[in-house]
Short mmCIF file of N, CA, C and O and ligand atoms in Angstrom, two decimals:
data_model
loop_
_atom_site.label_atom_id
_atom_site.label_comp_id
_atom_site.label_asym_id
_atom_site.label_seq_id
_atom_site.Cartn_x
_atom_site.Cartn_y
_atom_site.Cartn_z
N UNK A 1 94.73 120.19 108.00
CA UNK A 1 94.63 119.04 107.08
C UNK A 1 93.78 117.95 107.74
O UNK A 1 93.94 117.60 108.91
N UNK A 2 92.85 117.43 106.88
CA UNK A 2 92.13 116.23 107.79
C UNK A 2 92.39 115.21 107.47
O UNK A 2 93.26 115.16 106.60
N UNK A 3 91.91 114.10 107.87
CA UNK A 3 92.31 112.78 108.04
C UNK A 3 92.95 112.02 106.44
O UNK A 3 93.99 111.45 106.11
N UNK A 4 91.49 112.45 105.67
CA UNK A 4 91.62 111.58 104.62
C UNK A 4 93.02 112.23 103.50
O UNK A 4 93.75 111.63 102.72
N UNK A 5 92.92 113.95 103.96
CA UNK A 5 94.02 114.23 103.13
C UNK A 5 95.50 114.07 103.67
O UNK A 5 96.50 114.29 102.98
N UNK A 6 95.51 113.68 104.97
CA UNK A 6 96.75 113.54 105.53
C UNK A 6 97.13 111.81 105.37
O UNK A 6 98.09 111.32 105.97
N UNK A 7 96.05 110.86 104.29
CA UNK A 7 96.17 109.86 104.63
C UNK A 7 97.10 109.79 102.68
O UNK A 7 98.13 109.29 102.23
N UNK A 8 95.91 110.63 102.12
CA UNK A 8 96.33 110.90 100.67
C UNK A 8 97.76 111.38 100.27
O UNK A 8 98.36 110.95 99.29
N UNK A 9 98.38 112.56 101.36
CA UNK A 9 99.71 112.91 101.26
C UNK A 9 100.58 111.96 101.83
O UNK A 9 101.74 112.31 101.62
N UNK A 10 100.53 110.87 102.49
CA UNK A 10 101.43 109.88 103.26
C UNK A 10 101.74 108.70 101.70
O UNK A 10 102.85 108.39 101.27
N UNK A 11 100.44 108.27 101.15
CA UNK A 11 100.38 107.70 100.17
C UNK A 11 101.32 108.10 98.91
O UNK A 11 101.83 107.37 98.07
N UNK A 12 101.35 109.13 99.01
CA UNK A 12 102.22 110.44 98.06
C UNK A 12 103.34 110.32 98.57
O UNK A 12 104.09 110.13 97.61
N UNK A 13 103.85 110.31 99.35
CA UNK A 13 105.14 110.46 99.83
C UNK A 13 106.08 109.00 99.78
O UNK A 13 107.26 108.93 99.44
N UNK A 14 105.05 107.67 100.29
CA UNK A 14 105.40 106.58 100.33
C UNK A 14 105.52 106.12 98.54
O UNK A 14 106.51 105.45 98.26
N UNK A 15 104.76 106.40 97.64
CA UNK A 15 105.11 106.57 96.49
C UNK A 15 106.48 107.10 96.15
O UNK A 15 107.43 106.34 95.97
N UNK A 16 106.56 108.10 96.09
CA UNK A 16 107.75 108.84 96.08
C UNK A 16 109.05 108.09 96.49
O UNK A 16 110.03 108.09 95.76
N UNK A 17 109.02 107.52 97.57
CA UNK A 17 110.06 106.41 98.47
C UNK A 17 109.90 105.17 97.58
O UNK A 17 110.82 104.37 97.44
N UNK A 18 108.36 104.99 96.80
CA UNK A 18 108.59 103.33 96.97
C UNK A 18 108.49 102.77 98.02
O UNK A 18 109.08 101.69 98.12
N UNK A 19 107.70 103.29 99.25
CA UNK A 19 108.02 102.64 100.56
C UNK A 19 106.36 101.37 100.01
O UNK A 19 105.17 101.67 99.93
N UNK A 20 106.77 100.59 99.87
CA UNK A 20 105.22 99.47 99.76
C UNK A 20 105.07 99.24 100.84
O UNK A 20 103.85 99.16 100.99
N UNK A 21 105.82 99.00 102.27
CA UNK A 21 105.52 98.66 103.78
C UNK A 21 104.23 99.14 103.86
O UNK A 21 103.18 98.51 103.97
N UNK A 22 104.51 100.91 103.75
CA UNK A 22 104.57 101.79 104.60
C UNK A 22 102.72 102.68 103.51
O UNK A 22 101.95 103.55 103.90
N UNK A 23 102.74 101.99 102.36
CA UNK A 23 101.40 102.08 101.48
C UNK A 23 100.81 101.11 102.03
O UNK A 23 99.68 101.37 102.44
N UNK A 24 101.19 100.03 102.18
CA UNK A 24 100.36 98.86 102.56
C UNK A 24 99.72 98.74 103.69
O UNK A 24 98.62 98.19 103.80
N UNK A 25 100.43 99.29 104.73
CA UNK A 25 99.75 99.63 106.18
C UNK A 25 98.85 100.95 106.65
O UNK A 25 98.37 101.23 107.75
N UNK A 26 98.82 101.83 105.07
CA UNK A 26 97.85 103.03 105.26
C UNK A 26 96.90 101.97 104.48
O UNK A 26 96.26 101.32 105.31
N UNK A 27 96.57 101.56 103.06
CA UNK A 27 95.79 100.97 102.89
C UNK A 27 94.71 100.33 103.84
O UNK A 27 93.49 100.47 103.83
N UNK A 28 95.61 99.51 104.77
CA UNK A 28 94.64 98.62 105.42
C UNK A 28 94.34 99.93 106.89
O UNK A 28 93.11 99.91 106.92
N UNK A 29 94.70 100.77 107.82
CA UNK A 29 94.29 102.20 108.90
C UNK A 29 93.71 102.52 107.88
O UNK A 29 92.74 101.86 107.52
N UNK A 30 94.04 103.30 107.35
CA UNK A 30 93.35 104.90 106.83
C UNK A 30 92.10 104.28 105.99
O UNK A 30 91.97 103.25 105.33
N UNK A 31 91.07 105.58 106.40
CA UNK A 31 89.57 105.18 105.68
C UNK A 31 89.00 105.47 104.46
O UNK A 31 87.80 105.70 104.28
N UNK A 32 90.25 105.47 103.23
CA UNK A 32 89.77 106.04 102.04
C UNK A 32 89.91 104.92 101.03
O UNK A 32 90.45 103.83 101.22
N UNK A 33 89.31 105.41 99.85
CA UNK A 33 88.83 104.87 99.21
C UNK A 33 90.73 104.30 98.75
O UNK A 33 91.70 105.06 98.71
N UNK A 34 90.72 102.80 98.46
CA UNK A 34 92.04 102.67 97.43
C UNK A 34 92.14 103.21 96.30
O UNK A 34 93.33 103.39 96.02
N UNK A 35 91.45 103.55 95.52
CA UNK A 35 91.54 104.10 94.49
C UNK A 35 92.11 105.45 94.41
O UNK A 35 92.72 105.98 93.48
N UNK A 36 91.73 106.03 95.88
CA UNK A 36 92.43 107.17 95.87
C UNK A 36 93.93 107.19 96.59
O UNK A 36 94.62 108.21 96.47
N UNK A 37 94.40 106.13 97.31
CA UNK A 37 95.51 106.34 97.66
C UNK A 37 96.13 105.90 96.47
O UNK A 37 97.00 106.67 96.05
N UNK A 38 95.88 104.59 95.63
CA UNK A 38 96.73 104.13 93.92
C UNK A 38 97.14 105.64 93.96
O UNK A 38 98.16 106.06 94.51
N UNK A 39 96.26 106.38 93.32
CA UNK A 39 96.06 107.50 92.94
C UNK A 39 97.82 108.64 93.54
O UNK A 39 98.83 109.11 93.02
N UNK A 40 97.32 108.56 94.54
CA UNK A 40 98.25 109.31 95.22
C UNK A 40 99.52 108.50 95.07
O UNK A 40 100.45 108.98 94.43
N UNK A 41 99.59 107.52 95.50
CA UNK A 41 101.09 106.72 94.89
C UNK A 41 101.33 106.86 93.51
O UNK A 41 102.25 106.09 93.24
N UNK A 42 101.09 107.23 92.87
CA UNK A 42 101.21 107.12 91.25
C UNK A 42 101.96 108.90 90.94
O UNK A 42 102.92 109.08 90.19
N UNK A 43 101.19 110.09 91.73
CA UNK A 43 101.68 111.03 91.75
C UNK A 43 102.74 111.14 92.25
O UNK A 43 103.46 112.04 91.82
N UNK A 44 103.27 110.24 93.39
CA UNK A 44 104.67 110.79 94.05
C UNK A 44 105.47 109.88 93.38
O UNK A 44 106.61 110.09 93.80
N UNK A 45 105.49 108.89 92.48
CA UNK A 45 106.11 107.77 91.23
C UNK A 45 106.66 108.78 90.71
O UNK A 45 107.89 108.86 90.61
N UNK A 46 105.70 109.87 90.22
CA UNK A 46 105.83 110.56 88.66
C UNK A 46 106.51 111.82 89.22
O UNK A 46 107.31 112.54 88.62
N UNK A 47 106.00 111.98 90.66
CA UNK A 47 106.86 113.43 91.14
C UNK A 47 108.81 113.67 91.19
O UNK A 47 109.58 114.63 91.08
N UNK A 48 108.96 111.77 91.45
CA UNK A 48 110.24 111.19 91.87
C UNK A 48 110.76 111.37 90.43
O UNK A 48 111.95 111.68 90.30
N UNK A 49 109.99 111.21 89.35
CA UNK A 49 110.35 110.42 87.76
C UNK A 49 110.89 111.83 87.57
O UNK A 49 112.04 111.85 87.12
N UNK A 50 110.23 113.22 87.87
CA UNK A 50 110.33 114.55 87.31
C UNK A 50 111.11 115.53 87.92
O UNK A 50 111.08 116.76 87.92
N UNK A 51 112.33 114.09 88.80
CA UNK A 51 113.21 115.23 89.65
C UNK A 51 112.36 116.63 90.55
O UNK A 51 112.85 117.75 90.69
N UNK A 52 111.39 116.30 90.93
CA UNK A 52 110.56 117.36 91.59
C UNK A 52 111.32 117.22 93.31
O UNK A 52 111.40 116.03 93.64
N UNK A 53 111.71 117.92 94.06
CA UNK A 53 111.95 117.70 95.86
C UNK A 53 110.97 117.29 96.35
O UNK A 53 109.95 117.97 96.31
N UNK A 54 111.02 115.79 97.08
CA UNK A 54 110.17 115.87 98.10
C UNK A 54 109.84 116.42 99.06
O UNK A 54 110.72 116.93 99.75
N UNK A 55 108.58 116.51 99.42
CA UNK A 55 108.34 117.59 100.67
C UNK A 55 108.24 116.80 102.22
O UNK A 55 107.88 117.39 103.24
N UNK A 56 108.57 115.56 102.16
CA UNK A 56 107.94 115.31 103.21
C UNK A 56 109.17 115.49 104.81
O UNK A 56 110.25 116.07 104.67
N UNK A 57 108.83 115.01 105.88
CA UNK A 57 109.98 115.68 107.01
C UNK A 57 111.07 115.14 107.11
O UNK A 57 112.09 115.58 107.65
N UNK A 58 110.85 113.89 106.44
CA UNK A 58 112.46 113.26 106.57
C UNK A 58 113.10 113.75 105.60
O UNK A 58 114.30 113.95 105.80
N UNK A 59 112.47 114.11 104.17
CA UNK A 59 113.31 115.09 102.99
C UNK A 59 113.89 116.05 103.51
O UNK A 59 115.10 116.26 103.46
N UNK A 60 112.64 117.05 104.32
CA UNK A 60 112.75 118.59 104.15
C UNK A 60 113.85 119.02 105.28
O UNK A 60 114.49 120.05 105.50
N UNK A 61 113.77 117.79 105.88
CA UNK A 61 114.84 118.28 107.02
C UNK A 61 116.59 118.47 107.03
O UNK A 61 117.17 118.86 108.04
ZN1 ZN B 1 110.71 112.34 101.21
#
């Protein structure tokens, strides 16, 4: 996984949580476009909305 997609799945996950800290401080590190992390927060919103499991390590564990 490279940077920008490991920055895209954190965004996803912090969605998912609702973590805004934790979006807000990839926003300003990570080197992608905002539009694409919105993006990715909006999917883990809708993943949370659709009873889907999160995948991430503090879930899966
Ligand atoms: Zn999780």
């Amino acid at each position: 996984m490279n940077k920008r997609d490991l920055a895209i799945s954190i965004a996803r996950v912090a969605g998912y949580h609702d973590d805004k800290a934790r979006f807000t401080r990839l926003v300003v590190e990570a080197r992608v476009a905002r539009k694409h992390l919105d993006d990715a927060w909006r999917i883990g919103v809708q993943q949370k909305r659709n009873g889907m499991p999160c995948t991430c390590a503090r879930c899966a564990a």
